[in-house]
Amino acid sequence: ATTTTTRRCTIGGAGAGWRRRRAPAARCALATSTASFKEPGRAQAVAEVTRALTFKATLANGFSLHTPMVSVALARLGASADVIEQQARYAMEKNARYGLLELGEGEGAAADEEARSRREWAQVIAKEGRQAAVSRCVSSLANGVHSRLHHGVIRLAYAVDLGLDLELAAALAAYTCNYKPLPEFDRAAGAPEAASFAEAFRWMREELHTSSSSSSSSSASSASSAAATAAMAAKGGFGQKYSRLLGDGAVLASIPQLQGDLDLAEEATLQTFVALVVALYSAKPNILTLHMVTGLHSLLVLQPYYTAASFRQALQVHYLSTAALYLSIKTPDLDLDVGREGEGEGDEPSPDFRYLEDPEYSLNTPSSSSLLDAPGTRRRKKKREVALREWDDLVHYVMGTMKDHDIKFVDTGLYLAARFPELEVETRRAVSNLMRGK
């Protein structure tokens, strides 16, 4: 058995289940790293995770194997053993079509790389313990938290929560083998420093977006800014643009640096960052913006395992990844009206959570004001906001769906709402996009 910190959600008070009463300070008991699970859900999750250990972390088509993460998420949400088993069976049948790769399958030395890495991490866990193994991995690979759309840290966070040594070794190996650091770039030649995350995103919207959509002169006239605006204007879907921007050192140099004296690990600063990634998803709900939220959730879960310096680096890399995506989807308005309780009915179809390449795909939510709007900026007329669902409705929905990302997103939303109560409404509103049109 694993030593756990209980994360039994009691929004609105003991016995309230997942339903949130209309109280401004609604809270859940928080789990900072591991979480308790009710049997037989945990036992079934362990069984499905163990079966998935036969396969590599990455499918033949480049997608990630989600069963180890989704099984844990379902168990934490209170799913029955039958629900967890059915979802895993469905997912593995789908993955077989995408190309499941057995451990050791492939050509040359690379075929056994992941299996060898698992054995090495298992030895570290056995000799030094879980804490030391995870700390060594995340602190040394902080410059690659974005690798494979953040799936390395996401799987590792779920493995830490589950507390199964074999899966922990597999997750550490998956992160290690898929690690790809950001390209080097000269920060001195880039954009100015920002005193906060919000200020940085505001600058990108006012300067880089303006210069990419207008032929007029702009203060963003450096070579790095020119590279960013050229990449933003290039043809292709937002997924392709995101990859290009994130892999271009000149583009990364154009993104505002966060001031060195800004304490990124301070809870209020983290809350601002969470608010921004949640708002980005709400502005453009798609598979990429979803992973900015779930990836940040994973860093927060893994926070106790980082050194202070490496956690700052991990957050900076996540910020750069989010910023590159923000630029690739044309810097939408980010609504940050925390705590709004009003409900609306959406008239748009439910978002399609597949790998989308439509740069215009958008389900904007309205707000009376935007933190990122420049004074005097004329705002576009927005669509009616998505209906605000209750947490129990969202949990019930994912119990009946087989969709990997929907399940994980509800689990992520509950964690964020518990840790940052002031963001509970906006987090729940973002997650409510899953049920849009339902």
XYZ file of C-alpha atoms in Angstrom:
438
model
C 0.000 0.000 0.000
C 1.110 3.518 -0.769
C 1.242 6.320 1.756
C -1.301 8.804 0.498
C -2.670 12.250 1.066
C -6.425 12.034 0.673
C -8.036 13.928 -2.164
C -11.684 13.129 -1.509
C -13.626 15.860 -3.220
C -16.219 17.429 -0.955
C -17.022 20.606 -2.827
C -19.656 22.431 -0.844
C -19.089 20.467 2.349
C -18.945 16.919 3.653
C -21.280 14.559 1.905
C -21.854 16.880 -1.042
C -20.223 14.432 -3.457
C -19.208 16.130 -6.658
C -21.998 18.718 -6.575
C -20.875 22.253 -5.937
C -23.065 24.480 -3.804
C -23.098 28.136 -4.723
C -20.582 29.351 -2.186
C -17.638 31.602 -3.057
C -15.101 29.582 -1.104
C -15.995 26.079 -2.277
C -13.097 23.688 -1.706
C -11.957 20.081 -2.013
C -9.455 18.269 0.188
C -6.210 18.506 -1.773
C -3.775 15.803 -2.738
C -0.418 17.296 -3.614
C 1.117 14.140 -5.064
C -0.489 10.761 -4.417
C -4.205 10.209 -3.977
C -6.332 7.575 -2.297
C -8.460 5.251 -4.395
C -11.440 3.157 -3.444
C -11.384 -0.557 -4.149
C -12.099 -2.321 -6.432
C -11.391 0.605 -8.767
C -7.734 0.841 -7.800
C -7.216 -2.911 -8.159
C -8.704 -2.810 -11.664
C -6.562 0.204 -12.562
C -3.473 -1.682 -11.411
C -4.537 -4.657 -13.551
C -5.009 -2.511 -16.674
C -1.800 -0.573 -16.090
C 0.082 -3.847 -15.634
C -1.316 -5.245 -18.898
C -0.264 -2.082 -20.706
C 3.341 -2.549 -19.565
C 3.763 -5.011 -22.423
C 3.788 -2.103 -24.854
C 5.932 0.916 -25.578
C 4.804 4.356 -24.499
C 4.462 5.581 -28.089
C 2.316 4.019 -30.804
C 3.457 3.445 -34.377
C 1.548 6.523 -35.561
C 3.252 8.761 -32.992
C 0.371 8.973 -30.499
C 0.960 8.171 -26.838
C -0.430 5.157 -25.011
C -3.031 6.604 -22.653
C -4.357 3.512 -20.846
C -1.966 3.810 -17.849
C -3.106 7.398 -17.262
C -6.812 6.980 -18.013
C -7.206 3.890 -15.800
C -5.781 5.818 -12.850
C -7.966 8.846 -13.589
C -11.111 6.707 -13.718
C -10.236 4.960 -10.452
C -9.697 8.323 -8.778
C -13.043 9.549 -10.096
C -14.714 6.571 -8.446
C -15.347 4.365 -11.490
C -16.280 0.744 -10.977
C -13.984 -2.084 -11.996
C -16.295 -2.838 -14.932
C -16.112 0.726 -16.268
C -12.312 0.787 -16.013
C -12.020 -2.597 -17.725
C -14.424 -1.661 -20.540
C -12.659 1.612 -21.239
C -9.250 -0.056 -21.289
C -10.485 -2.769 -23.659
C -11.974 -0.201 -26.014
C -8.824 1.951 -25.901
C -6.478 -0.944 -26.560
C -8.546 -2.083 -29.550
C -8.312 1.453 -30.919
C -4.579 1.572 -30.176
C -4.070 -1.691 -32.045
C -5.353 0.055 -35.170
C -2.945 2.934 -34.541
C -0.050 0.512 -34.057
C 0.702 -0.916 -30.629
C 4.421 -1.666 -30.339
C 5.551 -4.364 -27.959
C 8.511 -3.573 -25.755
C 11.656 -4.473 -27.685
C 9.964 -4.217 -31.060
C 11.793 -2.267 -33.752
C 15.094 -2.172 -35.556
C 18.656 -1.927 -34.256
C 19.769 -0.651 -30.875
C 16.739 1.642 -30.576
C 14.463 -1.394 -30.349
C 15.588 -2.172 -26.814
C 16.163 1.404 -25.643
C 12.912 1.752 -23.721
C 13.151 -1.743 -22.218
C 16.715 -1.048 -21.097
C 15.674 2.289 -19.635
C 12.868 0.625 -17.676
C 15.318 -1.855 -16.166
C 17.694 0.925 -15.203
C 14.987 2.995 -13.553
C 13.649 -0.078 -11.751
C 17.110 -0.561 -10.259
C 17.241 3.065 -9.142
C 13.815 2.733 -7.518
C 14.848 -0.462 -5.739
C 18.139 0.972 -4.454
C 17.313 4.616 -3.789
C 13.523 4.728 -3.540
C 10.753 6.370 -5.537
C 11.418 9.892 -4.314
C 15.049 9.823 -5.438
C 14.254 8.265 -8.808
C 11.521 10.723 -9.705
C 13.544 13.689 -8.437
C 16.554 12.678 -10.516
C 14.460 12.337 -13.652
C 12.375 15.512 -13.457
C 15.242 17.712 -12.300
C 17.586 16.576 -15.075
C 14.971 16.675 -17.850
C 13.213 19.918 -16.925
C 14.120 21.422 -20.296
C 11.976 18.834 -22.057
C 8.616 18.892 -20.278
C 7.034 19.755 -23.639
C 8.308 16.552 -25.282
C 5.637 14.603 -27.163
C 3.014 17.179 -26.267
C 3.856 16.983 -22.540
C 2.999 13.268 -22.293
C 6.219 12.367 -20.468
C 5.381 14.387 -17.371
C 1.677 13.563 -17.657
C 2.254 9.803 -17.519
C 4.836 10.247 -14.776
C 2.429 12.257 -12.614
C -0.214 9.536 -12.885
C 2.389 6.866 -12.101
C 3.412 8.767 -8.982
C -0.242 8.956 -7.940
C -0.762 5.218 -8.465
C 2.370 4.172 -6.581
C 3.132 1.017 -8.606
C 6.884 0.566 -9.021
C 6.734 -1.194 -12.394
C 4.578 1.575 -13.882
C 6.747 4.230 -12.270
C 9.818 2.722 -13.970
C 7.905 2.571 -17.272
C 6.835 6.205 -16.966
C 10.369 7.337 -16.133
C 11.651 5.408 -19.161
C 8.956 6.879 -21.408
C 9.923 10.401 -20.362
C 13.642 9.663 -20.736
C 13.400 8.008 -24.165
C 11.107 10.678 -25.614
C 12.965 13.628 -24.084
C 13.716 16.405 -26.565
C 15.061 19.665 -25.150
C 14.133 23.045 -26.564
C 16.558 24.492 -29.087
C 19.142 26.902 -27.754
C 18.492 30.586 -28.350
C 19.973 33.931 -27.374
C 17.661 35.529 -24.849
C 19.544 38.815 -25.022
C 18.371 39.302 -28.596
C 14.735 38.606 -27.824
C 11.724 40.409 -26.480
C 11.662 42.460 -23.263
C 11.137 41.008 -19.829
C 7.653 40.595 -18.379
C 6.778 41.065 -14.732
C 4.027 38.441 -14.874
C 2.537 35.732 -17.076
C -0.403 37.999 -17.910
C 1.893 40.832 -18.968
C 3.820 38.445 -21.242
C 0.683 37.217 -22.980
C -0.610 40.762 -23.318
C 2.645 41.792 -25.003
C 2.425 38.887 -27.455
C -1.128 39.834 -28.379
C -0.407 43.542 -28.775
C 2.985 43.293 -30.474
C 3.562 39.975 -32.245
C -0.029 39.424 -33.338
C -0.373 43.039 -34.489
C 2.825 42.912 -36.510
C 1.888 39.563 -38.080
C -1.513 40.845 -39.233
C -0.505 44.348 -40.284
C 2.099 45.837 -42.556
C 2.485 48.831 -40.270
C 5.595 49.286 -38.198
C 5.683 47.842 -34.713
C 7.977 47.874 -31.749
C 8.337 44.153 -32.361
C 10.837 44.755 -35.148
C 13.812 42.653 -34.047
C 15.059 39.717 -36.079
C 13.530 37.292 -33.591
C 10.151 39.026 -33.772
C 10.361 38.967 -37.558
C 10.948 35.210 -37.386
C 7.928 34.793 -35.134
C 5.594 36.841 -37.317
C 6.777 35.022 -40.436
C 6.130 31.649 -38.793
C 2.693 32.780 -37.649
C 1.810 33.910 -41.164
C 3.028 30.711 -42.847
C 0.510 28.282 -44.284
C -0.605 25.232 -42.363
C -2.838 24.243 -39.482
C -2.229 25.407 -35.950
C -0.671 22.054 -35.036
C 1.966 22.474 -37.694
C 2.563 26.088 -36.704
C 2.914 25.133 -33.052
C 5.620 22.593 -33.900
C 7.466 25.074 -36.088
C 7.342 27.898 -33.555
C 8.393 25.723 -30.625
C 11.319 24.298 -32.581
C 12.659 27.643 -33.781
C 15.160 29.341 -31.475
C 14.591 32.711 -33.144
C 10.878 32.466 -32.411
C 11.459 31.452 -28.795
C 13.742 34.481 -28.406
C 10.818 36.730 -29.402
C 8.659 35.496 -26.527
C 8.956 37.780 -23.467
C 11.246 36.532 -20.748
C 9.862 36.265 -17.245
C 11.733 38.528 -14.849
C 14.353 36.740 -12.824
C 12.957 37.958 -9.519
C 9.465 36.596 -10.283
C 8.875 33.648 -7.937
C 7.239 31.166 -10.297
C 6.671 28.629 -7.522
C 4.705 31.087 -5.372
C 1.102 29.945 -5.178
C -0.390 33.231 -6.427
C 1.938 33.170 -9.457
C 1.018 29.565 -10.186
C -2.654 30.498 -9.940
C -2.166 33.194 -12.574
C -0.483 30.696 -14.896
C -3.261 28.156 -14.362
C -5.866 30.852 -15.070
C -4.140 31.646 -18.361
C -3.905 28.070 -19.638
C -7.521 27.412 -18.623
C -8.592 30.601 -20.409
C -6.599 29.586 -23.486
C -8.418 26.269 -23.613
C -11.790 27.981 -23.157
C -10.979 30.355 -26.015
C -9.847 27.562 -28.359
C -10.887 24.092 -27.142
C -8.741 21.598 -29.025
C -6.354 18.753 -28.345
C -3.320 21.034 -28.076
C -4.769 23.622 -25.690
C -6.129 20.745 -23.600
C -2.600 19.425 -23.121
C -1.364 22.802 -21.928
C -3.817 22.372 -19.033
C -3.149 18.694 -18.312
C 0.595 19.231 -18.710
C 0.598 22.039 -16.142
C -1.507 19.883 -13.823
C 1.233 17.249 -14.028
C 3.974 19.720 -13.142
C 1.987 20.763 -10.089
C 1.622 17.135 -9.008
C 5.353 16.592 -9.501
C 6.357 19.857 -7.818
C 7.594 18.182 -4.592
C 10.112 16.159 -6.620
C 11.796 19.106 -8.336
C 14.592 21.228 -6.973
C 13.685 24.907 -6.770
C 15.822 25.705 -9.817
C 14.561 22.820 -11.947
C 10.916 23.530 -11.119
C 11.412 27.085 -12.298
C 12.985 25.781 -15.500
C 10.123 23.315 -16.035
C 7.573 26.108 -15.620
C 9.505 28.330 -18.023
C 9.536 25.592 -20.660
C 5.815 25.014 -20.166
C 5.301 28.752 -20.539
C 7.257 28.773 -23.812
C 5.239 25.817 -25.083
C 1.984 27.558 -24.169
C 3.184 30.809 -25.707
C 4.136 29.078 -28.978
C 0.672 27.564 -29.136
C -0.920 30.919 -28.263
C 0.874 32.500 -31.226
C -0.027 29.611 -33.532
C -3.762 30.064 -32.859
C -3.625 33.823 -33.485
C -3.477 35.121 -29.910
C -7.187 35.016 -28.971
C -8.670 37.142 -26.191
C -8.195 35.357 -22.887
C -11.112 35.907 -20.525
C -10.063 35.932 -16.896
C -13.205 36.899 -14.995
C -12.592 34.640 -12.015
C -15.594 33.359 -10.116
C -18.462 34.169 -12.497
C -21.474 32.023 -11.661
C -23.789 32.904 -14.553
C -24.861 30.053 -16.785
C -25.521 30.150 -20.479
C -26.605 27.686 -23.102
C -24.264 26.876 -25.941
C -25.566 26.671 -29.475
C -22.423 25.178 -30.960
C -21.807 21.453 -31.515
C -19.645 19.590 -29.040
C -15.914 20.045 -29.753
C -14.241 17.158 -31.523
C -11.281 16.098 -29.381
C -9.165 14.581 -32.126
C -5.901 15.822 -33.551
C -7.333 18.895 -35.217
C -5.566 20.896 -37.901
C -8.234 23.553 -38.436
C -6.702 26.887 -37.410
C -10.139 28.499 -37.215
C -11.598 25.918 -34.831
C -12.933 28.002 -31.963
C -15.570 28.011 -29.268
C -15.114 31.432 -27.698
C -16.705 32.227 -24.362
C -17.977 35.738 -23.604
C -16.904 38.023 -20.839
C -17.494 41.589 -19.811
C -13.766 42.260 -19.839
C -10.484 40.634 -20.789
C -7.262 40.964 -18.869
C -5.359 40.931 -22.141
C -7.344 43.582 -23.999
C -5.407 46.734 -24.707
C -7.221 49.962 -23.756
C -9.383 51.122 -26.630
C -9.147 47.821 -28.477
C -12.328 46.941 -30.309
C -13.451 43.501 -29.282
C -15.060 40.962 -31.524
C -18.618 39.955 -30.827
C -18.424 36.594 -29.129
C -20.639 33.570 -29.148
C -22.857 32.657 -26.247
C -20.975 30.976 -23.461
C -20.928 27.269 -22.798
C -23.393 26.030 -20.165
C -21.760 25.749 -16.756
C -22.117 22.134 -15.623
C -21.881 20.724 -12.132
C -18.924 18.506 -11.282
C -21.138 15.498 -10.634
C -22.624 15.884 -14.122
C -19.151 16.002 -15.634
C -17.996 12.948 -13.682
C -21.154 11.091 -14.701
C -20.517 12.045 -18.337
C -16.982 10.645 -18.443
C -18.114 7.459 -16.727
C -20.173 6.805 -19.832
C -17.625 7.858 -22.445
C -14.633 5.984 -23.778
C -12.689 9.161 -24.635
C -9.229 9.208 -23.094
C -8.784 12.964 -23.037
C -12.249 13.734 -21.687
C -11.634 11.453 -18.716
C -8.249 12.946 -17.911
C -9.542 16.485 -18.365
C -12.254 16.071 -15.743
C -9.683 14.588 -13.364
C -7.356 17.502 -14.068
C -10.144 20.026 -13.584
C -11.017 18.662 -10.161
C -7.400 18.860 -9.043
C -7.035 22.462 -10.216
C -10.370 23.494 -8.683
C -9.266 22.001 -5.378
C -5.843 23.586 -5.334
C -6.985 26.990 -6.616
C -10.528 27.525 -5.286
C -10.769 31.037 -6.765
C -10.504 29.425 -10.205
C -13.133 26.766 -9.545
C -15.885 28.346 -11.653
C -13.687 29.100 -14.650
C -12.044 25.685 -14.458
C -15.439 24.016 -14.320
C -16.623 26.180 -17.210
C -13.629 25.085 -19.295
C -14.260 21.413 -18.525
C -17.943 21.948 -19.323
C -16.924 22.291 -22.977
C -16.765 18.486 -23.002
C -20.553 18.389 -22.690
C -21.303 21.206 -25.078
C -24.373 20.297 -27.114
C -25.165 17.316 -24.872
